[in-house]
Coordinates of C-alpha atoms in Angstrom, one line a residue:
M298 CA -29.9 -34.6 41.2
P299 CA -27.7 -36.1 38.8
Q300 CA -28.0 -40.6 38.4
C301 CA -25.8 -42.8 37.8
D302 CA -25.2 -44.0 34.7
Q303 CA -24.8 -47.7 36.1
C304 CA -27.6 -48.6 38.7
G305 CA -29.8 -45.1 38.3
R306 CA -29.3 -44.2 41.4
E307 CA -29.7 -41.0 42.6
V308 CA -26.7 -39.8 44.2
E309 CA -25.6 -35.5 45.1
K310 CA -22.2 -36.1 43.6
Y311 CA -20.7 -38.7 41.4
K312 CA -17.9 -40.6 42.9
R313 CA -15.4 -41.2 39.6
R314 CA -16.7 -40.3 36.1
H315 CA -15.0 -42.1 33.6
N316 CA -15.8 -42.0 29.3
N317 CA -18.3 -39.8 30.6
E318 CA -20.1 -42.0 32.3
G319 CA -21.3 -41.1 36.1
F320 CA -20.4 -43.9 39.1
C321 CA -22.0 -43.8 42.4
A322 CA -19.6 -44.8 45.5
T323 CA -21.3 -48.4 45.0
C324 CA -21.0 -49.3 41.3
Y325 CA -16.8 -47.3 41.6
A326 CA -16.1 -50.0 44.5
R327 CA -17.8 -52.9 42.1
T328 CA -16.0 -51.4 38.6
F329 CA -12.9 -50.2 39.9
K330 CA -10.6 -52.8 40.7
K331 CA -6.5 -52.0 42.2
R332 CA -4.0 -52.7 39.5
T333 CA -0.7 -51.8 37.7
C334 CA -0.8 -49.3 35.9
S335 CA 1.2 -50.0 33.0
I336 CA 3.2 -46.3 32.2
C337 CA 3.9 -45.3 36.3
G338 CA 3.8 -49.0 37.9
E339 CA 2.4 -47.5 40.7
I340 CA -0.9 -49.4 41.9
K341 CA -4.2 -47.5 41.1
K342 CA -8.0 -48.4 40.9
I343 CA -8.2 -48.6 37.4
H344 CA -11.4 -50.0 35.4
K345 CA -11.6 -53.6 35.2
N346 CA -12.8 -54.0 31.6
D347 CA -9.3 -51.6 30.4
V348 CA -7.3 -54.5 28.2
I349 CA -4.5 -52.0 29.0
P350 CA -4.6 -50.6 32.6
V351 CA -3.5 -46.7 32.6
C352 CA -4.4 -45.0 35.7
N353 CA -6.3 -41.8 35.0
T354 CA -3.3 -39.4 36.3
C355 CA -1.4 -41.1 33.3
K356 CA -4.5 -40.7 31.0
K357 CA -4.3 -36.5 32.1
K358 CA -0.6 -36.1 31.2
N359 CA -1.5 -36.9 27.5
T360 CA -4.9 -34.9 27.7
P361 CA -4.4 -31.2 26.9
C362 CA -6.7 -28.8 29.1
I363 CA -9.7 -28.0 27.4
R364 CA -9.4 -24.2 28.2
C365 CA -5.9 -23.3 27.4
N366 CA -4.6 -26.4 25.8
A367 CA -1.3 -26.8 27.7
T368 CA 0.1 -30.3 27.9
D369 CA 2.7 -30.3 31.1
Y370 CA 0.3 -29.3 33.8
Q371 CA -0.7 -29.8 37.8
P372 CA -4.5 -31.2 37.1
G373 CA -7.2 -29.2 38.7
K374 CA -10.4 -30.8 38.1
I375 CA -11.9 -33.1 35.8
T376 CA -15.0 -32.0 33.8
E377 CA -17.7 -33.6 31.9
H378 CA -15.2 -32.4 28.9
G379 CA -12.3 -33.1 29.9
P380 CA -9.2 -32.4 32.2
V381 CA -8.7 -28.5 33.1
C382 CA -5.5 -27.7 34.9
K383 CA -5.0 -26.1 38.1
A384 CA -5.2 -22.6 36.6
C385 CA -8.1 -22.8 34.7
A386 CA -10.0 -24.9 37.2
K387 CA -11.4 -21.8 39.4
H388 CA -13.6 -21.0 36.3
Y389 CA -15.2 -24.2 36.6
R390 CA -16.5 -23.8 40.3
P391 CA -19.7 -23.1 40.9
R392 CA -21.1 -19.4 41.2
L393 CA -22.4 -18.7 45.3
R394 CA -24.0 -15.8 46.3
C395 CA -22.0 -13.9 48.8
H396 CA -23.4 -13.0 52.2
I397 CA -22.3 -9.6 53.0
C398 CA -22.3 -8.2 49.4
G399 CA -25.6 -10.7 48.4
S400 CA -23.0 -10.5 44.3
D401 CA -22.6 -14.3 42.4
A402 CA -18.8 -15.1 42.1
R403 CA -16.7 -18.3 41.8
S404 CA -14.6 -17.3 44.5
V405 CA -17.2 -17.7 47.3
S406 CA -16.7 -20.0 50.1
R407 CA -16.4 -20.3 54.2
R408 CA -13.1 -19.7 55.9
L409 CA -13.4 -21.2 58.8
I410 CA -10.1 -20.9 59.9
F411 CA -11.2 -17.6 60.8
G412 CA -13.8 -17.6 62.2
I413 CA -16.0 -17.4 58.9
D414 CA -19.3 -20.5 59.2
K415 CA -21.1 -18.0 55.8
P416 CA -20.0 -18.0 52.3
I417 CA -18.0 -14.6 51.6
C418 CA -16.7 -13.8 48.6
N419 CA -12.9 -13.1 48.4
K420 CA -13.4 -9.3 48.0
C421 CA -15.3 -9.0 51.1
F422 CA -13.0 -11.3 53.2
N423 CA -9.7 -8.9 52.0
K424 CA -11.6 -6.2 53.6
S425 CA -12.2 -7.5 56.7
Y426 CA -9.1 -10.1 56.7
G427 CA -7.0 -9.4 54.0
F428 CA -3.6 -7.0 54.6
K429 CA -0.9 -6.4 52.0
C430 CA 2.2 -7.8 52.7
I431 CA 4.8 -5.6 53.3
R432 CA 7.4 -7.7 51.7
C433 CA 5.7 -9.9 48.7
H434 CA 3.3 -7.1 48.4
T435 CA 0.0 -9.3 48.0
T436 CA -3.1 -9.6 49.6
Y437 CA -3.4 -12.7 52.0
A438 CA -4.3 -13.3 55.7
P439 CA -1.4 -11.9 57.9
F440 CA 0.4 -14.5 59.8
F441 CA 3.1 -12.0 61.7
F442 CA 3.8 -8.0 62.2
T443 CA 7.0 -6.1 62.7
L444 CA 7.6 -4.2 65.3
D445 CA 6.1 -1.2 63.4
K446 CA 3.1 -3.1 62.8
K447 CA 3.4 -3.8 59.9
P448 CA 1.7 -6.8 58.6
V449 CA 4.3 -10.0 56.6
C450 CA 2.4 -13.4 55.1
K451 CA 3.0 -16.3 56.3
H452 CA 5.3 -17.7 53.1
C453 CA 7.7 -14.7 53.2
T454 CA 7.7 -15.3 57.2
T455 CA 8.7 -19.2 57.0
K456 CA 10.0 -19.7 53.7
P457 CA 13.7 -18.7 52.3
D458 CA 13.6 -16.1 49.1
K459 CA 13.1 -17.5 45.9
A460 CA 15.2 -17.0 42.5
C461 CA 13.4 -15.3 39.3
N462 CA 13.5 -18.2 37.0
V463 CA 15.0 -15.9 34.1
C464 CA 16.9 -13.0 35.9
G465 CA 18.2 -15.1 38.3
K466 CA 16.8 -12.0 40.7
H467 CA 15.8 -13.1 44.5
M468 CA 12.5 -12.4 45.7
P469 CA 10.2 -12.7 48.3
A470 CA 9.0 -16.1 48.6
G471 CA 5.1 -14.9 48.6
F472 CA 5.4 -13.6 45.3
K473 CA 3.1 -15.9 43.3
N474 CA 4.4 -16.2 39.9
N475 CA 8.0 -17.4 39.4
T476 CA 9.6 -15.1 37.6
C477 CA 10.3 -10.9 39.0
S478 CA 8.1 -8.4 37.9
T479 CA 10.0 -6.8 35.4
C480 CA 10.7 -10.1 33.6
A481 CA 7.2 -11.0 33.7
S482 CA 6.3 -7.5 32.3
K483 CA 8.9 -8.1 29.3
S484 CA 7.5 -11.0 28.9
R485 CA 4.0 -10.3 28.7
L486 CA 5.1 -7.5 26.2
R487 CA 6.4 -9.8 23.7
K488 CA 3.6 -11.5 24.2
R489 CA 0.9 -8.9 23.3
L490 CA 3.6 -7.8 20.5
S491 CA 3.5 -10.8 18.4
I492 CA -0.4 -11.0 19.1
S493 CA -1.3 -7.6 17.5
Q494 CA 0.9 -8.1 15.0
K495 CA -0.8 -10.9 13.4
A496 CA -3.7 -8.2 12.5
L497 CA -1.3 -5.3 10.9
C498 CA 0.0 -4.8 8.0
H499 CA 3.4 -6.0 7.0
E500 CA 5.1 -2.0 7.7
V501 CA 3.1 -1.2 9.9
A502 CA 3.7 -4.5 11.9
E503 CA 7.2 -3.8 11.6
I504 CA 6.3 -0.1 12.7
F505 CA 4.7 -1.4 16.0
A506 CA 7.2 -4.1 16.9
N507 CA 9.9 -1.1 16.7
Y508 CA 7.5 0.9 19.1
G509 CA 7.1 -2.1 21.9
L510 CA 11.3 -1.8 21.7
W511 CA 11.4 2.1 21.8
M512 CA 8.7 1.7 24.9
E513 CA 10.6 -1.0 26.9
K514 CA 13.7 1.1 26.5
T515 CA 12.1 4.6 27.4
R516 CA 9.3 3.3 29.8
A517 CA 9.0 0.9 32.8
P518 CA 8.0 -2.8 31.7
D519 CA 4.8 -2.9 33.7
I520 CA 3.9 1.0 32.0
A521 CA 5.4 -0.6 28.4
A522 CA 3.2 -3.7 28.2
R523 CA -0.3 -1.9 29.8
K524 CA 0.3 1.3 27.2
I525 CA 1.4 -1.5 24.0
V526 CA -2.6 -3.0 24.8
S527 CA -4.2 1.0 24.4
S528 CA -2.2 2.3 22.1
F529 CA -2.9 -0.7 18.9
E530 CA -6.2 1.7 17.8
V531 CA -3.8 3.9 16.6
F532 CA -1.4 1.4 14.4
K533 CA -4.5 -0.6 13.8
F534 CA -5.3 2.8 11.6
L535 CA -2.6 3.2 10.4
S536 CA -2.0 -0.4 8.8
D537 CA -5.9 1.0 6.9
W538 CA -5.0 4.3 5.8
Y539 CA -1.3 2.4 4.3
E540 CA -3.0 -0.5 2.8
K541 CA -5.9 2.2 1.2
H542 CA -2.9 4.6 0.2
E543 CA -0.4 3.0 -0.1
A544 CA 1.9 5.9 2.4
M545 CA 1.8 6.6 5.4
P546 CA 0.0 10.0 6.3
T547 CA 1.1 13.2 7.0
Y548 CA 0.3 15.5 10.4
A549 CA -2.8 16.7 9.2
E550 CA -4.2 13.3 7.7
Y551 CA -3.2 12.1 10.9
A552 CA -4.4 14.2 13.4
T553 CA -7.9 15.2 11.6
S554 CA -8.6 11.4 10.2
L555 CA -7.5 10.1 13.8
T556 CA -9.7 12.6 15.4
V557 CA -8.0 15.2 17.7
A558 CA -9.1 13.4 21.5
K559 CA -7.6 10.5 19.8
T560 CA -4.2 12.0 19.2
R561 CA -4.4 13.9 22.6
Q562 CA -5.2 10.4 24.2
H563 CA -2.1 8.8 22.1
L564 CA 0.5 11.2 23.0
T565 CA 3.1 8.4 23.7
V566 CA 2.4 7.0 19.9
T567 CA 2.6 10.3 18.0
Y568 CA 6.0 11.3 20.0
F569 CA 6.8 8.3 18.7
L570 CA 6.3 8.7 15.3
D571 CA 7.6 12.4 15.1
E572 CA 11.1 11.1 17.0
S573 CA 11.4 7.9 14.5
G574 CA 10.7 10.2 11.1
L575 CA 7.7 8.7 10.0
I576 CA 5.0 11.0 10.6
P577 CA 6.8 14.5 11.3
L578 CA 5.1 16.5 14.2
D579 CA 4.2 20.3 12.9
H580 CA 3.4 22.6 15.7
E581 CA 1.5 25.4 13.9
R582 CA -0.7 22.9 12.5
K583 CA -1.4 20.4 15.7
C584 CA -2.0 24.4 17.6
E585 CA -4.2 25.3 14.3
I586 CA -5.8 21.9 14.4
G587 CA -6.7 21.6 18.2
N588 CA -8.2 25.1 18.0
L589 CA -10.5 23.9 15.7
D590 CA -11.5 21.2 17.2
C591 CA -12.0 22.9 20.2
I592 CA -14.3 25.2 18.4
D593 CA -16.4 22.4 16.9
R594 CA -17.0 20.7 20.3
A595 CA -18.1 23.8 22.2
F596 CA -20.6 24.4 19.1
N597 CA -22.7 21.7 20.2
R598 CA -22.9 23.1 24.3
I599 CA -26.0 24.8 23.0
P600 CA -28.8 22.8 21.4
A601 CA -30.8 23.5 18.5
S602 CA -33.9 24.0 20.5
S603 CA -33.1 26.8 22.2
P604 CA -34.1 30.2 21.9
L605 CA -30.4 31.6 22.5
F606 CA -28.7 28.6 19.3
K607 CA -29.2 31.5 16.7
Y608 CA -27.0 34.2 18.6
M609 CA -24.2 31.1 18.6
D610 CA -24.8 30.3 14.9
S611 CA -24.6 33.7 13.2
Y612 CA -21.6 34.6 15.5
H613 CA -20.0 30.7 14.4
K614 CA -20.7 31.9 10.8
L615 CA -18.7 35.3 11.4
I616 CA -16.0 33.4 13.1
M617 CA -15.7 31.1 10.7
T618 CA -15.5 33.6 7.6
K619 CA -12.8 36.1 9.2
Y620 CA -10.9 32.6 9.8
E621 CA -11.2 31.5 6.2
T622 CA -10.0 35.0 4.9
G623 CA -7.1 35.1 7.2
K624 CA -8.4 37.8 9.0
N625 CA -8.5 35.5 12.0
T626 CA -6.5 33.0 13.6
A627 CA -7.5 29.6 15.3
H628 CA -6.3 30.4 18.2
T629 CA -8.3 33.7 18.0
A630 CA -11.4 32.4 16.7
R631 CA -11.6 29.6 19.7
L632 CA -10.8 32.7 22.5
S633 CA -13.8 34.8 20.5
F634 CA -16.2 31.7 20.1
G635 CA -15.5 30.3 23.6
T636 CA -16.5 33.5 25.0
A637 CA -19.8 33.9 23.4
V638 CA -20.5 30.0 24.2
N639 CA -19.4 30.3 27.8
F640 CA -21.6 33.6 27.5
L641 CA -24.9 31.8 25.9
A642 CA -24.9 28.8 28.6
L643 CA -25.0 30.9 31.5
G644 CA -28.4 32.6 29.6
E645 CA -29.5 28.6 28.7
Y646 CA -28.9 27.8 32.1
Q647 CA -31.4 30.2 33.2
N648 CA -34.0 29.4 30.8
K649 CA -33.3 32.8 29.0
S650 CA -34.7 33.5 25.6
Q651 CA -32.5 36.7 24.4
P652 CA -29.0 38.4 26.4
D653 CA -29.9 41.2 28.6
V654 CA -27.7 43.4 30.6
E655 CA -28.2 41.6 33.7
L656 CA -27.0 38.4 32.3
I657 CA -23.5 40.5 31.2
R658 CA -23.4 41.9 34.6
Q659 CA -23.5 37.7 36.0
Y660 CA -21.0 36.7 33.4
L661 CA -18.4 39.7 34.2
W662 CA -18.5 38.8 37.7
F663 CA -17.6 35.5 37.1
H664 CA -14.8 36.1 33.5
T665 CA -13.3 39.8 34.1
G666 CA -10.4 39.2 32.0
Q667 CA -12.6 38.4 29.0
R668 CA -14.7 41.9 29.0
A669 CA -12.5 42.9 25.8
S670 CA -13.9 39.0 24.2
L671 CA -16.9 39.5 26.0
W672 CA -17.3 42.8 23.8
G673 CA -16.9 42.0 20.5
F674 CA -20.0 39.6 20.8
I675 CA -22.2 41.7 22.0
T676 CA -21.4 43.9 18.9
H677 CA -22.1 41.1 16.7
L678 CA -25.4 41.1 19.1
R679 CA -26.5 44.9 18.9
K680 CA -25.6 44.6 15.0
H681 CA -27.1 42.0 13.3
H682 CA -29.8 40.8 15.9
K683 CA -31.0 44.5 16.7
V684 CA -30.9 43.5 20.2
E685 CA -30.8 46.5 22.9
L686 CA -27.7 46.3 24.8
P687 CA -25.7 49.3 26.3
S688 CA -21.9 49.7 24.9
L689 CA -19.3 48.4 28.0
D690 CA -18.3 51.3 28.5
N691 CA -21.7 52.5 30.2
K692 CA -21.4 52.7 33.8
V693 CA -24.4 50.2 34.5
Y694 CA -21.7 47.6 33.8
E695 CA -19.4 49.0 36.8
L696 CA -18.9 46.3 39.4
A697 CA -19.1 47.0 43.1
L698 CA -19.4 45.1 46.4
D699 CA -22.0 46.5 48.4
R700 CA -21.8 46.1 52.6
P701 CA -24.8 44.2 54.0
H702 CA -28.0 45.4 55.2
E703 CA -27.9 43.3 58.9
S704 CA -25.4 44.6 61.8
T705 CA -22.4 42.0 62.5
E706 CA -24.1 40.7 65.6
R707 CA -27.5 40.0 63.5
T708 CA -25.5 38.2 60.9
K709 CA -23.4 36.4 63.7
Q710 CA -25.9 34.6 65.4
K711 CA -27.9 33.9 61.4
L712 CA -24.3 32.1 61.6
I713 CA -24.7 30.4 64.5
A714 CA -28.4 29.2 64.0
L715 CA -27.1 27.7 60.5
L716 CA -24.4 25.7 61.4
R717 CA -26.1 24.3 64.8
S718 CA -29.0 23.4 62.2
G719 CA -26.6 20.9 60.6
E720 CA -28.9 21.0 57.3
F721 CA -27.3 23.9 55.0
S722 CA -26.1 24.2 51.3
Q723 CA -23.1 25.5 50.5
E724 CA -24.9 28.7 49.2
D725 CA -26.3 29.6 52.0
Y726 CA -22.9 29.2 53.6
I727 CA -21.0 30.9 51.6
E728 CA -23.8 33.8 51.6
L729 CA -23.5 33.9 55.5
G730 CA -20.2 34.3 55.8
L731 CA -18.8 36.8 53.3
A732 CA -21.3 38.9 54.8
Y733 CA -19.3 38.2 58.7
F734 CA -16.6 37.5 58.1
H735 CA -15.7 39.9 55.2
R736 CA -18.7 42.2 55.5
V737 CA -19.6 41.9 51.8
R738 CA -23.2 41.7 50.3
M739 CA -23.2 38.7 47.8
P740 CA -24.1 40.6 44.6
K741 CA -28.4 40.7 43.6
E742 CA -27.6 39.8 40.2
L743 CA -26.1 36.1 42.1
N744 CA -28.8 35.3 44.0
G745 CA -30.8 33.3 41.1
I746 CA -27.3 31.7 40.6
R747 CA -26.1 31.3 43.4
E748 CA -25.3 27.7 43.2
L749 CA -22.6 28.4 40.6
V750 CA -20.5 30.4 43.0
S751 CA -18.1 28.0 44.8
V752 CA -15.0 27.2 47.0
N753 CA -11.8 25.6 45.5
E754 CA -9.8 23.5 47.5
Q755 CA -8.0 26.4 49.3
R756 CA -11.2 28.1 51.0
E757 CA -11.5 31.0 48.7
V758 CA -14.8 32.6 47.2
K759 CA -13.5 34.5 43.8
L760 CA -16.0 37.5 43.0
Y761 CA -14.8 40.1 40.3
K762 CA -11.0 40.7 41.0
D763 CA -11.6 40.3 44.7
I764 CA -10.9 36.6 46.8
F765 CA -12.2 36.1 50.3
Y766 CA -11.1 33.2 52.2
L767 CA -13.7 30.9 54.5
P768 CA -12.9 29.1 57.2
P769 CA -14.0 25.6 56.5

């Protein structure tokens, strides 16, 4: 427990702090006397040894907030290191444990007015008692309900609308700020622009400022203020590039150096640079770089420790050689290599050491339209790796759905027993559902990978060229 700096007595809480010294209630009454403040002229409790009597309120007016350095503020808390404004006071509250979720937070307190005598955090309080006001859209405790049972907060019910300090637009009284959301977003956008520009070179800083104005005109102010933060990394890249090369990059340099994933993530910046003529967009080069990036990412799907890696590696070298010599386009290379990787990934899922006929039939059950693309990879396996696989024209690859061996009544009883059990997997339901509703037997090649047969949002199962509907 803290001790009084005057008498040494232990106290739960200081009555007053003055010049970094704590006073208990007794020492406070003995040391601080009622005197007239020399600044405001009011009678306040002032230290008896102060030559020029100045009250605590007037002292805080001339002392900036120790957190945000604000000078004109409403006092919120006096800490050991100095005063804190009302907006920053919440950051100096002690962390307490919430009775419901068990997390430590500064917003934990009791809400006795709602009959809550145990401390809970704001998040748990809003889940049970908080409602979003239909006027100000702020989460408050409801004070009034409209005829259609919509909650209205106390401020919007009892107080008149207030005007925005910037544009004069009327807004609900429950709105916490004195500026409307549009003006607040514009102010936030300009503030973020001014702060971020300091980290950029002069040329790119001007481009970044123009980007902010362009965003304000083409997007909503709140979206522009939010996107300007995530887009900063692109302009930081452009600033570093300009300082190194003293020129803006071409689109090919921009896409390859920044990576395709980043350019796709920041398409808004790419469109702005193209529209302003700084980095003209080359659509053919864009597609080519994107296809090559897809090939690079697909190459990492099969681990090097897998026995199937050698088949993918040799086919990748063949595909890239054809592309570099002009025999194939980047688009064709991506489609061919993507089919091969998906085919081998299915084998890797089943821990196969070599492609076989069963794996080909499994793949064709899922991907009917990739038969010709898969044949190119099978030809490569037969020619370069001596894998004995029949041609795709062989009847061994003909796919046909068979009828179930059990009767409809027997299948019906098994389906009812499955549903009544309450504990069944989607794979079991699909198998019995196909057998009962459509009289179709699950292909024997898919018995080992039934979990890969999925149902979409429309409750449809696709097998080869047929689509089957199953009730939920």
